[in-house]
Coordinates of C-alpha atoms and ligand atoms in Angstrom, one line a residue:
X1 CA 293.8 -53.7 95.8
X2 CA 290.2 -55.1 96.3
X3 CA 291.5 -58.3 97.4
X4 CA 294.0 -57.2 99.4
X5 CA 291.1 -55.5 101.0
X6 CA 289.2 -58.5 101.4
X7 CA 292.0 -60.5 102.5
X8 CA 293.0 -57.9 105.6
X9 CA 289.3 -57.8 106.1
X10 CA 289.2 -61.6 106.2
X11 CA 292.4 -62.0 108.8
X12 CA 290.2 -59.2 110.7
X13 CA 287.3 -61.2 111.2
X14 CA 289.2 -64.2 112.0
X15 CA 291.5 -62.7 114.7
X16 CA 288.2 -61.1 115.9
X17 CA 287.0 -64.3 115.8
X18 CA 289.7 -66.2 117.6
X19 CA 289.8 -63.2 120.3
X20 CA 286.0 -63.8 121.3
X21 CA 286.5 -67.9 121.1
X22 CA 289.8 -67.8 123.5
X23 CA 287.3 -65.2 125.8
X24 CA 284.9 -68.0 126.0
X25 CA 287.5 -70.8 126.5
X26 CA 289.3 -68.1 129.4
X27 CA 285.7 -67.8 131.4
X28 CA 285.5 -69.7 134.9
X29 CA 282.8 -72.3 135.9
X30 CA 281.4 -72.2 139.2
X31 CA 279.7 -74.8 140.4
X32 CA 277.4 -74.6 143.3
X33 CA 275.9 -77.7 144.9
X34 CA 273.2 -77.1 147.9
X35 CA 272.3 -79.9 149.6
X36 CA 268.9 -80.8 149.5
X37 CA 267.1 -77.5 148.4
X38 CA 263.7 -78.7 146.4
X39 CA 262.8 -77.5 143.0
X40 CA 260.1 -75.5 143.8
X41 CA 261.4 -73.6 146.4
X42 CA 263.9 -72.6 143.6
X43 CA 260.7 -72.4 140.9
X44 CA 259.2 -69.9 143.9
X45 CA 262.2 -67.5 143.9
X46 CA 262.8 -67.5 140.0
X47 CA 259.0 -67.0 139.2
X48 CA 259.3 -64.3 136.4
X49 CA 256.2 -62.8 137.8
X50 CA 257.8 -61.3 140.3
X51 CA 259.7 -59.0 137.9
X52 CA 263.0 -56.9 139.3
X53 CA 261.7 -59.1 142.8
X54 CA 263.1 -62.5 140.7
X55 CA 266.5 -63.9 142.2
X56 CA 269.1 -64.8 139.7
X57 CA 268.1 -62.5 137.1
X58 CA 269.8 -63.8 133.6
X59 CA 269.9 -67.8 134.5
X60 CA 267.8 -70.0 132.5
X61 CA 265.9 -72.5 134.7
X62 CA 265.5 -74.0 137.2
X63 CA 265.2 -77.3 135.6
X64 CA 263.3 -79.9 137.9
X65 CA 266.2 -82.1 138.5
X66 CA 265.1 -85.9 138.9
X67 CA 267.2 -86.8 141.5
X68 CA 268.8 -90.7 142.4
X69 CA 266.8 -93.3 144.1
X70 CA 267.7 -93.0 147.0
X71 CA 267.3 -89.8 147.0
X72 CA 270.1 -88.7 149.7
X73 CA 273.8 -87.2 149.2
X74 CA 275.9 -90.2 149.1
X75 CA 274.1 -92.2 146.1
X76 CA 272.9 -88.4 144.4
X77 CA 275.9 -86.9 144.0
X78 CA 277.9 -89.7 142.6
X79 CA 275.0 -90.3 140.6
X80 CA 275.1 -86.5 139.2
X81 CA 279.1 -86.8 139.3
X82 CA 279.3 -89.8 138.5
X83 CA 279.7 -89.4 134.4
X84 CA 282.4 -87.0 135.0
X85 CA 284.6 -88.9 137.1
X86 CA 283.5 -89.0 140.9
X87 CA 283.5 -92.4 142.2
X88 CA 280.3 -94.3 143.6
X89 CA 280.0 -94.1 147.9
X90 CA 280.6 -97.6 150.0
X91 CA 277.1 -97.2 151.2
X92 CA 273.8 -95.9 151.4
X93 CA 274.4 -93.3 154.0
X94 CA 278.0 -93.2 156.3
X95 CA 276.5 -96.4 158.4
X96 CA 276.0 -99.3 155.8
X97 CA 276.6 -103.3 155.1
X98 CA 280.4 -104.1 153.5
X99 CA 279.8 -107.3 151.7
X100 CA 283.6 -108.0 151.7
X101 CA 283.8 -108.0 155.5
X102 CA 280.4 -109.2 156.1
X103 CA 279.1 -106.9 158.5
X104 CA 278.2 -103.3 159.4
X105 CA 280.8 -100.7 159.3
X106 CA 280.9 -96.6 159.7
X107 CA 278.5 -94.2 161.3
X108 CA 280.8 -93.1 164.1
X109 CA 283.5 -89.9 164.1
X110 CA 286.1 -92.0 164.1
X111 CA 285.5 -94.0 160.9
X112 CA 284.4 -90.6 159.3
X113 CA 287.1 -90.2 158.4
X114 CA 288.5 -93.4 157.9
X115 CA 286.2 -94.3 155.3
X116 CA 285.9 -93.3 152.3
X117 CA 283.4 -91.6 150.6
X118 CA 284.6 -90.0 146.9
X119 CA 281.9 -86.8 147.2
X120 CA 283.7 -85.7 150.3
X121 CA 286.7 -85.0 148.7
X122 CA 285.7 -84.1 145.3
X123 CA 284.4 -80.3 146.1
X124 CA 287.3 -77.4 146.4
X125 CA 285.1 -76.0 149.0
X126 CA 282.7 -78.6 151.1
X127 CA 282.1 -79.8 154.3
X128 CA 285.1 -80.6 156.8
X129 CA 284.2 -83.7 159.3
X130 CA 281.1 -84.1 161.9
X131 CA 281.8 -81.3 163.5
X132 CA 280.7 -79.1 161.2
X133 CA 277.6 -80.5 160.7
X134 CA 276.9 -80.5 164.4
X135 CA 277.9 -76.7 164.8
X136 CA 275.4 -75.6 161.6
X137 CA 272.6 -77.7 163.4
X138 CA 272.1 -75.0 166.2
X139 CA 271.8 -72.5 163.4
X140 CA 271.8 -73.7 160.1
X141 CA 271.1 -70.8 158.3
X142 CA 273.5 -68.2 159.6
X143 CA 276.6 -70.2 160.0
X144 CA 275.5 -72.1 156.5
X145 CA 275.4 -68.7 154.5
X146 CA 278.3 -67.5 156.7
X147 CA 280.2 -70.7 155.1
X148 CA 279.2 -69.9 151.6
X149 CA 280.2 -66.3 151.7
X150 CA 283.8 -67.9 152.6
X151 CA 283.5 -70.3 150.0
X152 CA 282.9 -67.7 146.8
X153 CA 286.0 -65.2 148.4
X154 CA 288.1 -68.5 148.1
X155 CA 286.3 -68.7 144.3
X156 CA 287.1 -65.2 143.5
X157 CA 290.8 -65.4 145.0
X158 CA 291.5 -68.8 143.4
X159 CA 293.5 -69.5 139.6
X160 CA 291.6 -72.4 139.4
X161 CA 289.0 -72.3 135.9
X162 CA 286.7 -74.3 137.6
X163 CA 285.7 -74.3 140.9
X164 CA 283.3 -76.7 142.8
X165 CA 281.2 -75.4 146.2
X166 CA 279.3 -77.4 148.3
X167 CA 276.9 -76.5 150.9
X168 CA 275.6 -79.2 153.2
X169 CA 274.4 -76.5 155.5
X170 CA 270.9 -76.4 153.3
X171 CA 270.2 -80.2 154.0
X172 CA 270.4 -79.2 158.1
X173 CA 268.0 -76.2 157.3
X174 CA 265.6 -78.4 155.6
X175 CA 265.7 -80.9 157.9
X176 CA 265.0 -78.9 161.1
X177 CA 263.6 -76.2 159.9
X178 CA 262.1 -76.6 156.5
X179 CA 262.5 -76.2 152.6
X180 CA 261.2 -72.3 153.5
X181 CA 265.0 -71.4 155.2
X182 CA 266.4 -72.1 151.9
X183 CA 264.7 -69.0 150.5
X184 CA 266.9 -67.0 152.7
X185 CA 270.3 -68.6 151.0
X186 CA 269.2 -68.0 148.0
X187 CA 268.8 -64.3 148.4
X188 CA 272.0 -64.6 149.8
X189 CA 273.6 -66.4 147.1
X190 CA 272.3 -64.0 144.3
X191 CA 273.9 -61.2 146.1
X192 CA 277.1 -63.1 146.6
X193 CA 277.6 -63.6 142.8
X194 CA 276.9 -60.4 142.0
X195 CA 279.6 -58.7 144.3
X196 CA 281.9 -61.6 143.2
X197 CA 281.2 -60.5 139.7
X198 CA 281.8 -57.0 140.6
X199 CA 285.4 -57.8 142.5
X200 CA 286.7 -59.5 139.2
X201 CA 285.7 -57.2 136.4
X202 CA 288.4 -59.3 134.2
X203 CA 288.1 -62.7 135.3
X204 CA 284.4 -63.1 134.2
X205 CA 282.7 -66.3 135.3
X206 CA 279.7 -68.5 134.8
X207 CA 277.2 -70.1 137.3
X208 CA 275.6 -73.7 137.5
X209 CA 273.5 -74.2 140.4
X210 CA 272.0 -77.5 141.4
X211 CA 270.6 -79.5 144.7
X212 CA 270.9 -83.4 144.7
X213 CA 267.6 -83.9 145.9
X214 CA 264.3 -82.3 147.4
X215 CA 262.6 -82.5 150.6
X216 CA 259.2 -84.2 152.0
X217 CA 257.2 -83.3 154.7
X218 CA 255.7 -81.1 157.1
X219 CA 253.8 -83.0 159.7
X220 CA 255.9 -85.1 162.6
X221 CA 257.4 -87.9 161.2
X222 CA 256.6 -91.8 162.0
X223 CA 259.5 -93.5 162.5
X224 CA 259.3 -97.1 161.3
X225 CA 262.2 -98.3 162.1
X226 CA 261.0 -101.0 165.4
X227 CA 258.0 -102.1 162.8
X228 CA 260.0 -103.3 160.6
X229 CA 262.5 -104.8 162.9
X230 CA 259.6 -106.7 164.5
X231 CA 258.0 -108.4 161.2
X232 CA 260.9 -109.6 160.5
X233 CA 261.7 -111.0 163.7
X234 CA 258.0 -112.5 163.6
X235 CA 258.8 -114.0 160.3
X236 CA 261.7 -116.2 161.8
X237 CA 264.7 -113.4 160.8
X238 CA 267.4 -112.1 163.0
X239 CA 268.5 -109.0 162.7
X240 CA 272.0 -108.8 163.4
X241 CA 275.3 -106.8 162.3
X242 CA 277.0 -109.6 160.8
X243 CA 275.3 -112.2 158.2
X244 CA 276.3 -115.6 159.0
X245 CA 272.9 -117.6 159.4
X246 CA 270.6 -118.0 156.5
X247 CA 268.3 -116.7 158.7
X248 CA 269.8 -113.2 159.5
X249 CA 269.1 -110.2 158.2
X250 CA 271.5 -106.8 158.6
X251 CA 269.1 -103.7 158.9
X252 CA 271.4 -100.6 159.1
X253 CA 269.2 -97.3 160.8
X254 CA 271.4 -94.4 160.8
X255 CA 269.8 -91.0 159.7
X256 CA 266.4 -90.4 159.7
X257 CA 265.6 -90.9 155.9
X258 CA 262.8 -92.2 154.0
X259 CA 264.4 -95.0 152.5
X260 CA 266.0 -98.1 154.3
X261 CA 267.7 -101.2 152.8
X262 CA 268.2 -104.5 154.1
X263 CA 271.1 -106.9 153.6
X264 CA 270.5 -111.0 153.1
X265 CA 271.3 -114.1 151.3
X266 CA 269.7 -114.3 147.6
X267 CA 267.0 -116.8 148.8
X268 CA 265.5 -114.6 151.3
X269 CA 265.3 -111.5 149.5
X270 CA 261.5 -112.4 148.2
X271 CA 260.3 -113.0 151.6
X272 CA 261.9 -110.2 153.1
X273 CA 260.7 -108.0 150.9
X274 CA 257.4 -109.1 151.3
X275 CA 257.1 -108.8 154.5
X276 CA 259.2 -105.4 154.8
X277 CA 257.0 -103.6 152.0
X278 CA 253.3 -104.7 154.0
X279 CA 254.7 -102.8 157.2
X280 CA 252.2 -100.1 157.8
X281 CA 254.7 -96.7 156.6
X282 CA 256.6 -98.4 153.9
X283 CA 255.6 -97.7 150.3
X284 CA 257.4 -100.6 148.5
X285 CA 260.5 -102.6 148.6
X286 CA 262.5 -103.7 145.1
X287 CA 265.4 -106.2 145.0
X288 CA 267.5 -107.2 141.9
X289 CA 266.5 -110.6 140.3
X290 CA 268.6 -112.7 137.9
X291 CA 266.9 -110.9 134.9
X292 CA 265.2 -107.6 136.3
X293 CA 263.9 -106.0 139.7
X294 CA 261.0 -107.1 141.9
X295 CA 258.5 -104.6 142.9
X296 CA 256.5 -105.3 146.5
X297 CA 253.9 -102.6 147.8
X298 CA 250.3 -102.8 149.5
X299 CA 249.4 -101.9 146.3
X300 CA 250.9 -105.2 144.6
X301 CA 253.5 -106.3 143.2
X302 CA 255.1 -106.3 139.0
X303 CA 258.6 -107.2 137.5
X304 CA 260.7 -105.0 135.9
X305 CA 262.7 -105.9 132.9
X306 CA 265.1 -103.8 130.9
X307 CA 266.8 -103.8 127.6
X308 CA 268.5 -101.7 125.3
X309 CA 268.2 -101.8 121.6
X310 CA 270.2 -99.5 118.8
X311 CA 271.2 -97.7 122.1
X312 CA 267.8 -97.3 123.5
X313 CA 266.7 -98.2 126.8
X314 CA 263.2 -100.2 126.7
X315 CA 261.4 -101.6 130.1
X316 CA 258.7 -104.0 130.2
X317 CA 256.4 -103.5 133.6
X318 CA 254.6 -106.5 134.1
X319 CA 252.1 -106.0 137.3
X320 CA 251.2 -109.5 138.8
X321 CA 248.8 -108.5 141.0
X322 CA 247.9 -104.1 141.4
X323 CA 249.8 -101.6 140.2
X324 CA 252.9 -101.0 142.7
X325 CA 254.5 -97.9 140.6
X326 CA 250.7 -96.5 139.6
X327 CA 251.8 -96.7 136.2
X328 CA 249.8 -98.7 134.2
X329 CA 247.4 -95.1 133.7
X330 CA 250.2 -93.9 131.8
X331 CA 250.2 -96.6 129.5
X332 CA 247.3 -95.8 126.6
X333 CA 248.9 -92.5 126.0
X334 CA 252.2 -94.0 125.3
X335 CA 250.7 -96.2 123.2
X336 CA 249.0 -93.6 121.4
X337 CA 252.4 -91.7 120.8
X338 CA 253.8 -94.9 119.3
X339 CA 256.1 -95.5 122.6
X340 CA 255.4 -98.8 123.5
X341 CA 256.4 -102.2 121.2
X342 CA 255.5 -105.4 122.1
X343 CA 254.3 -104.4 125.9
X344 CA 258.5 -102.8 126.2
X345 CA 258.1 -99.2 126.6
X346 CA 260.5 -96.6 125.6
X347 CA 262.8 -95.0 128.3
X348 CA 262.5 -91.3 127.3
X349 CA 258.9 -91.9 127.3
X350 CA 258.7 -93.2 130.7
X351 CA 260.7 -90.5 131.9
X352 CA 259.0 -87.3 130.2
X353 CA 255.4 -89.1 131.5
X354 CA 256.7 -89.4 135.3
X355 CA 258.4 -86.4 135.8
X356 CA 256.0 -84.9 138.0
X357 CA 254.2 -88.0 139.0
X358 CA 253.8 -89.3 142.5
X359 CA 257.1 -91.4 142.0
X360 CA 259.1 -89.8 139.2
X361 CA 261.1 -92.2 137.1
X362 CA 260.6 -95.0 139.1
X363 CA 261.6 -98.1 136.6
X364 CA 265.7 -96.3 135.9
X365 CA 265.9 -95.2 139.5
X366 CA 265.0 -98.3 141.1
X367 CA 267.2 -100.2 138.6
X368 CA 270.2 -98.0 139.5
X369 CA 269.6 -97.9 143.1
X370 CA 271.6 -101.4 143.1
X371 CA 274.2 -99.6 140.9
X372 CA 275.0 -96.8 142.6
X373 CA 277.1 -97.8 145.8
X374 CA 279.6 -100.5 145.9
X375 CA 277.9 -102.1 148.4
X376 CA 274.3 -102.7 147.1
X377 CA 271.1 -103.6 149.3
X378 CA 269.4 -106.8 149.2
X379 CA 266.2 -105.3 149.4
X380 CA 265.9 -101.7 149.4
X381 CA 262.9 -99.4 150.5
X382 CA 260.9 -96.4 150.6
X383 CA 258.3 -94.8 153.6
X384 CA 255.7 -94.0 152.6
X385 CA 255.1 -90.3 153.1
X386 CA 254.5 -88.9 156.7
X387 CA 257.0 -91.8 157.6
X388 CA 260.5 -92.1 157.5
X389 CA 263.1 -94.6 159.0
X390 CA 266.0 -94.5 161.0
X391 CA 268.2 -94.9 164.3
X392 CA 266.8 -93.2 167.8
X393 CA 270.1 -92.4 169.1
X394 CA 272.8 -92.0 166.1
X395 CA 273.9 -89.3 163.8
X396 CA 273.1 -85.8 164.1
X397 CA 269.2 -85.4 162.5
X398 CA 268.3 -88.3 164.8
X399 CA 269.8 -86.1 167.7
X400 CA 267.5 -83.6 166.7
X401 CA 264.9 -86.1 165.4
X402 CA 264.7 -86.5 169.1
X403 CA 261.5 -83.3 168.9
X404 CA 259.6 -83.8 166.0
X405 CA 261.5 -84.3 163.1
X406 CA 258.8 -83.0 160.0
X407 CA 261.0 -82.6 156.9
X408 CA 263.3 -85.6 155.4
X409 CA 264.2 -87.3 151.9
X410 CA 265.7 -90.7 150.6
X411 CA 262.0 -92.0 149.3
X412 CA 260.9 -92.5 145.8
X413 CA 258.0 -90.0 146.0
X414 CA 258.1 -86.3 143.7
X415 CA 258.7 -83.8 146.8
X416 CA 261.8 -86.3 148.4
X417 CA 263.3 -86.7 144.7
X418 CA 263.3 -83.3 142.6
X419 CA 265.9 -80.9 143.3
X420 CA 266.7 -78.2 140.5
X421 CA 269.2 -77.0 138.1
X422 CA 269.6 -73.5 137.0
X423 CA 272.7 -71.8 135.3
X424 CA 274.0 -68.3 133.1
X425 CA 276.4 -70.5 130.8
X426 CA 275.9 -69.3 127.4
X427 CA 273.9 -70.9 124.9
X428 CA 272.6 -73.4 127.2
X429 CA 268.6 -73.8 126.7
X430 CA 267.2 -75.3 129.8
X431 CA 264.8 -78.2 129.3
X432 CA 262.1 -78.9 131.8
X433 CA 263.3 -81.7 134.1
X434 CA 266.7 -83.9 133.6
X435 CA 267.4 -87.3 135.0
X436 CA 270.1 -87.4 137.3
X437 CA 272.6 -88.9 135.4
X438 CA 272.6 -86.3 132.2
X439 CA 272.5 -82.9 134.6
X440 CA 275.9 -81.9 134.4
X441 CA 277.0 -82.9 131.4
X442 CA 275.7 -80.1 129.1
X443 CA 278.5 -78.0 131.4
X444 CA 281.4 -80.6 132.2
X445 CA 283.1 -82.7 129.5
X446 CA 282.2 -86.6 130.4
X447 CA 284.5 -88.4 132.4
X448 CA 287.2 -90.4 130.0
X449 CA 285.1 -93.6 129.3
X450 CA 282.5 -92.5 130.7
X451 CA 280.1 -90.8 128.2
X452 CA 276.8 -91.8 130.1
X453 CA 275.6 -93.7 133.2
X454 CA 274.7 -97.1 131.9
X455 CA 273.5 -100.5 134.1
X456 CA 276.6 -103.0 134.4
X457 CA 275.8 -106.3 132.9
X458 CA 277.5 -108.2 136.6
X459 CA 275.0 -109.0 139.4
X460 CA 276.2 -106.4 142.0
Ligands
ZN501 ZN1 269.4 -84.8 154.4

């Protein structure tokens, strides 16, 4: 009798069991990407100090999320996406350099959509062509929360388990506005989940919320775009759209970003970064050498080598003249901690000690900022702040660039880079900052092959 007991008590726990486990397995995932939205604007409206005043009550976070270099959209979200399964962009921005054809391509409406780039498609709700983009820049913040209402009644009327929503309204607010608009969608957003949780009672869901990148600024920005043009036209270069001479150089202004990238044969990438990186606005230029990167800045210039051993990433930062990534501070304490062997010191080091530095990460994001399009720059750059870089007369934030354009991302530096992370799925601890590359994983099983982002051994 007792066992019998014990045995119906047993098969009780265990079909318990199994109820709550295929509960868990039956939740939804939503996934909510907002363009451009900084970390502490989403710190600001999470602060626990402001009690029942807090937004997203019941999410752990936000995690400072250590965004791509470049930090803009179409290297950041593959580089988030990327490990489970969204392909890398064909450039920088829509306007870039194809290799394969040898000159410039995209930028226009036409080849919008003739062009592939993977994010575009990869989101059940995102943005729909130029013209959207155009319509939310007279009032991005209206017509951008008026879009993500639509987007969670599509969530809460789909069968799908997992459902991905992208705003790209949040990246006009920034832009023309400022980082302060996004407060606005976020009160907008908390409300929005709660009534979506309140229309399906028995389809119970779970929230991950993330940006791809901050936002810098707040004076007018210098545009230094004709600078640059001209020292390299001083230094003997061309600037074209095709590369046929030894002497050309492809320069491809689109947006107004901080960041910019030049295209030229292997034997001019030294020079051209030399003279790119002393232009009065630019920060520092990298390009890949046979073994490592190149750093150029006013403040100097250092190699940067990389290898991995047992699995772990190790860098070497050798400065030949300054200190172009301000880094060599960090060193003693490293040392101190046992993180540095033979002058190689450890990745997760470097990371946790540049998190919120000037230029967080700087050694894995420049590496992978020649990984993370198909068609990788020569020489690739970052404004200094107060400066960014970009075409007077195309795409839409140069057409409003046209006032003063303050706010604006794509450089290495903290404000431009850290987006945020924050999320109610269960058991998940939130660390302080993640690098782009591990951010979605702790909610997304890794792409088939694709456990982690790692450097290809090949040249491009
Ligand atoms: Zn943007």
């Amino acid at each position: 009798m007792a066992t019998r007991t014990l045995v119906f008590g047993l098969l009780v726990v265990t079909l318990l069991a199994a109820v709550a486990g295929a509960e868990e397995l039956s939740k939804r995932r939503l996934f909510i990407a907002l363009d451009a939205v900084p970390y502490q604007i989403a710190a600001d409206v999470m602060n626990p100090a402001l009690g029942d005043e807090a937004l997203f009550q019941g999410f752990e976070g936000p995690v400072r999320l250590v965004s791509t270099f470049p930090s803009s959209t179409s290297v950041a979200l593959p580089g988030i996406l990327g490990p489970i399964g969204l392909e890398r962009s064909p450039g920088y921005e829509a306007r870039f350099f194809d290799w394969q054809e040898g000159k410039v391509r995209g930028g226009g409406a036409v080849s919008y959509g003739r062009i592939e780039f993977p994010w575009r498609d990869f989101f059940d709700w995102g943005r729909k062509g130029v013209a959207g983009s155009a319509i939310e820049a007279v009032k991005p913040v209206k017509s951008g929360i008026k879009r993500l209402r639509n987007a969670m009644d599509d969530f809460v009327r789909s069968d799908k388990d997992e459902f991905w929503i992208y705003s790209a309204a949040t990246d006009i607010a920034g832009h023309v506005l400022s980082p302060q608009a996004h407060v606005d969608f976020f009160k907008a957003l908390d409300e929005m989940i709660l009534e979506a949780r309140q229309a399906s009672p028995d389809r119970p869901f779970d929230v991950v919320v993330f940006s791809d990148h901050g936002m810098d600024g707040g004076e007018p920005l210098i545009n230094v775009f004709k600078p640059a043009k001209r020292a390299l036209k001083q230094a003997g270069y061309r600037s074209k759209k095709r590369l046929k001479g030894t002497e050309d150089v492809v320069l491809t202004p689109f947006g107004l970003v901080s960041n910019f990238e030049a295209y030229t044969v292997d034997e001019n990438k030294g020079r051209v970064a030399e003279i790119l990186a002393a232009v009065e606005g630019v920060d520092l230029c990298a390009y890949k050498l046979e073994e490592g990167w190149r750093i150029e800045s006013h403040r100097g210039n250092a190699t940067l080598q990389q290898k991995e051993v047992d699995g772990e990433l190790w860098w070497k930062y050798e400065p030949h003249h300054g200190d172009p990534l301000q880094f060599q501070d960090l060193v003693p304490a490293m040392e101190e901690e046992g993180q540095v062997r033979d002058g190689w010191l450890s990745d997760a080091a470097c990371f946790e000690a540049t998190v919120v530095a000037e230029n967080p990460d700087p050694f894995y994001r420049i590496a992978h900022a020649f990984e993370l399009t198909t068609n990788p720059a020569s020489v690739i750059c970052s404004a200094s702040r107060g400066y960014m870089y970009g075409a007077p007369h195309t795409g839409v934030l140069a057409q409003i660039g046209k006032g003063h354009l303050r706010w604006t991302h794509g450089a290495l530096n903290r404000e431009a880079t850290l987006g945020f992370l924050f999320s109610d799925v269960a058991g998940w601890e939130a660390p302080e900052a993640v690098r782009f590359d591990r951010a979605i994983l702790p909610f997304h099983d890794a792409a088939e092959g694709e456990p982690e982002t790692k450097l290809s051994k090949s040249s491009q």
